[in-house]
Tab-separated table of C-alpha atoms in Angstrom:
chain	number	residue	atom	x	y	z
J	1	UNK	CA	131.036	96.499	71.395
J	2	UNK	CA	128.051	97.180	73.625
J	3	UNK	CA	124.804	95.504	72.639
J	4	UNK	CA	121.426	95.703	74.311
J	5	UNK	CA	118.359	93.805	73.111
J	6	UNK	CA	114.942	94.054	74.755
J	7	UNK	CA	112.112	91.556	74.643
J	8	UNK	CA	108.855	90.880	76.455
J	9	UNK	CA	106.647	93.827	75.541
J	10	UNK	CA	103.024	93.420	74.529
J	11	UNK	CA	99.409	94.294	75.210
J	12	UNK	CA	97.957	93.865	78.693
J	13	UNK	CA	94.864	95.044	80.529
J	14	UNK	CA	94.921	97.509	83.406
J	15	UNK	CA	96.118	95.758	86.547
J	16	UNK	CA	98.012	93.131	84.610
J	17	UNK	CA	101.707	92.271	84.581
J	18	UNK	CA	104.528	92.035	82.082
J	19	UNK	CA	108.191	91.139	82.389
J	20	UNK	CA	110.719	92.806	80.137
J	21	UNK	CA	114.130	91.305	79.491
J	22	UNK	CA	117.305	92.915	78.220
J	23	UNK	CA	120.128	90.769	76.892
J	24	UNK	CA	123.321	92.752	77.321
J	25	UNK	CA	126.799	92.160	76.044
J	26	UNK	CA	129.182	91.178	78.819
J	27	UNK	CA	131.010	94.480	78.509
J	28	UNK	CA	127.809	96.471	79.017
J	29	UNK	CA	126.814	94.442	82.021
J	30	UNK	CA	130.153	94.587	83.817
J	31	UNK	CA	131.317	98.084	82.884
J	32	UNK	CA	128.258	100.320	82.943
J	33	UNK	CA	125.261	101.298	84.967
J	34	UNK	CA	122.218	99.649	83.383
J	35	UNK	CA	118.530	100.299	83.537
J	36	UNK	CA	115.282	101.140	81.813
J	37	UNK	CA	113.750	104.259	80.294
J	38	UNK	CA	110.446	104.704	78.504
J	39	UNK	CA	109.124	107.084	75.891
J	40	UNK	CA	105.782	108.095	74.438
J	41	UNK	CA	105.600	109.938	71.109
J	42	UNK	CA	106.395	113.624	71.358
J	43	UNK	CA	107.954	113.403	74.814
J	44	UNK	CA	111.497	112.962	76.103
J	45	UNK	CA	112.618	109.573	77.314
J	46	UNK	CA	111.686	109.097	80.956
J	47	UNK	CA	113.755	107.285	83.582
J	48	UNK	CA	112.105	104.164	85.006
J	49	UNK	CA	114.620	102.161	87.062
J	50	UNK	CA	118.336	101.391	87.183
J	51	UNK	CA	121.314	99.821	88.866
J	52	UNK	CA	124.433	101.914	89.140
J	53	UNK	CA	127.766	100.446	88.064
J	54	UNK	CA	128.719	97.672	90.478
J	55	UNK	CA	125.121	96.814	91.405
J	56	UNK	CA	123.850	97.806	94.827
J	57	UNK	CA	120.332	98.951	95.552
J	58	UNK	CA	118.328	99.983	92.503
J	59	UNK	CA	116.640	103.340	92.030
J	60	UNK	CA	113.123	103.903	90.700
J	61	UNK	CA	111.039	106.714	89.325
J	62	UNK	CA	108.346	107.768	91.784
J	63	UNK	CA	105.674	106.858	89.240
J	64	UNK	CA	106.626	103.160	89.294
J	65	UNK	CA	107.769	102.618	92.892
J	66	UNK	CA	105.971	99.698	94.484
J	67	UNK	CA	104.767	98.385	91.113
J	68	UNK	CA	107.939	97.758	89.087
J	69	UNK	CA	110.983	95.727	90.096
J	70	UNK	CA	114.328	95.788	88.326
J	71	UNK	CA	116.650	92.836	88.668
J	72	UNK	CA	119.793	91.486	87.060
J	73	UNK	CA	121.401	88.115	86.411
J	74	UNK	CA	125.160	88.352	86.046
J	75	UNK	CA	125.435	84.758	84.802
J	76	UNK	CA	123.300	85.682	81.783
J	77	UNK	CA	124.344	89.360	81.441
J	78	UNK	CA	120.651	90.178	81.603
J	79	UNK	CA	118.531	92.897	83.139
J	80	UNK	CA	114.831	92.468	83.832
J	81	UNK	CA	111.904	94.740	84.593
J	82	UNK	CA	108.936	93.109	86.304
J	83	UNK	CA	105.926	95.377	85.878
J	84	UNK	CA	102.878	94.714	88.052
J	85	UNK	CA	99.588	96.553	88.507
J	86	UNK	CA	100.056	98.209	85.137
J	87	UNK	CA	98.154	101.378	84.320
J	88	UNK	CA	97.249	102.963	80.955
J	89	UNK	CA	99.774	105.722	81.657
J	90	UNK	CA	102.523	103.078	81.600
J	91	UNK	CA	101.933	102.681	77.863
J	92	UNK	CA	105.206	103.522	76.104
J	93	UNK	CA	108.188	102.126	74.276
J	94	UNK	CA	110.564	100.753	76.889
J	95	UNK	CA	114.305	100.970	76.295
J	96	UNK	CA	117.166	99.171	77.944
J	97	UNK	CA	120.046	101.557	78.603
J	98	UNK	CA	123.692	101.589	79.652
J	99	UNK	CA	125.999	104.418	80.641
J	100	UNK	CA	128.598	105.533	83.185
J	101	UNK	CA	125.814	106.569	85.565
J	102	UNK	CA	122.059	106.074	85.374
J	103	UNK	CA	119.849	108.841	86.676
J	104	UNK	CA	116.854	110.694	85.333
J	105	UNK	CA	118.752	112.479	82.543
J	106	UNK	CA	118.641	110.378	79.349
J	107	UNK	CA	121.586	112.366	77.971
J	108	UNK	CA	123.823	110.466	80.409
J	109	UNK	CA	123.054	107.235	78.567
J	110	UNK	CA	125.677	106.021	76.114
J	111	UNK	CA	123.897	102.993	74.692
J	112	UNK	CA	120.275	102.149	73.924
J	113	UNK	CA	118.463	99.001	72.899
J	114	UNK	CA	115.966	99.066	70.041
J	115	UNK	CA	112.967	99.344	72.370
J	116	UNK	CA	109.919	97.201	73.032
J	117	UNK	CA	106.315	98.412	73.002
J	118	UNK	CA	104.176	98.076	76.116
J	119	UNK	CA	100.493	98.884	75.755
J	120	UNK	CA	98.095	98.883	78.705
J	121	UNK	CA	94.423	98.942	77.797
J	122	UNK	CA	91.814	100.483	80.091
């Protein structure tokens, strides 16, 4: 059973910071690539950041490079997304994701968390 559960969303002003957490089942953490996507109503889910299976250097969407940092804690089977210098266009529902590979195509994702809302006010 693969379980993903996000937390840490909320309302923040432009330029502020938030840290999202994803509690993953041990199987998800050790077996799959894991990362974050986001979605606004009426649009497809958008890749944000991810680690491929086995760890290594993370990958980021160009829109968040230099502002967001993905990290992982194997002792807690957790994945984090530190979001700094937030902009109104970062407003979305953020989803934790797991799959055999993690690139920009959301159809490659096998498992999704329930999502957490992030709202950035101008």
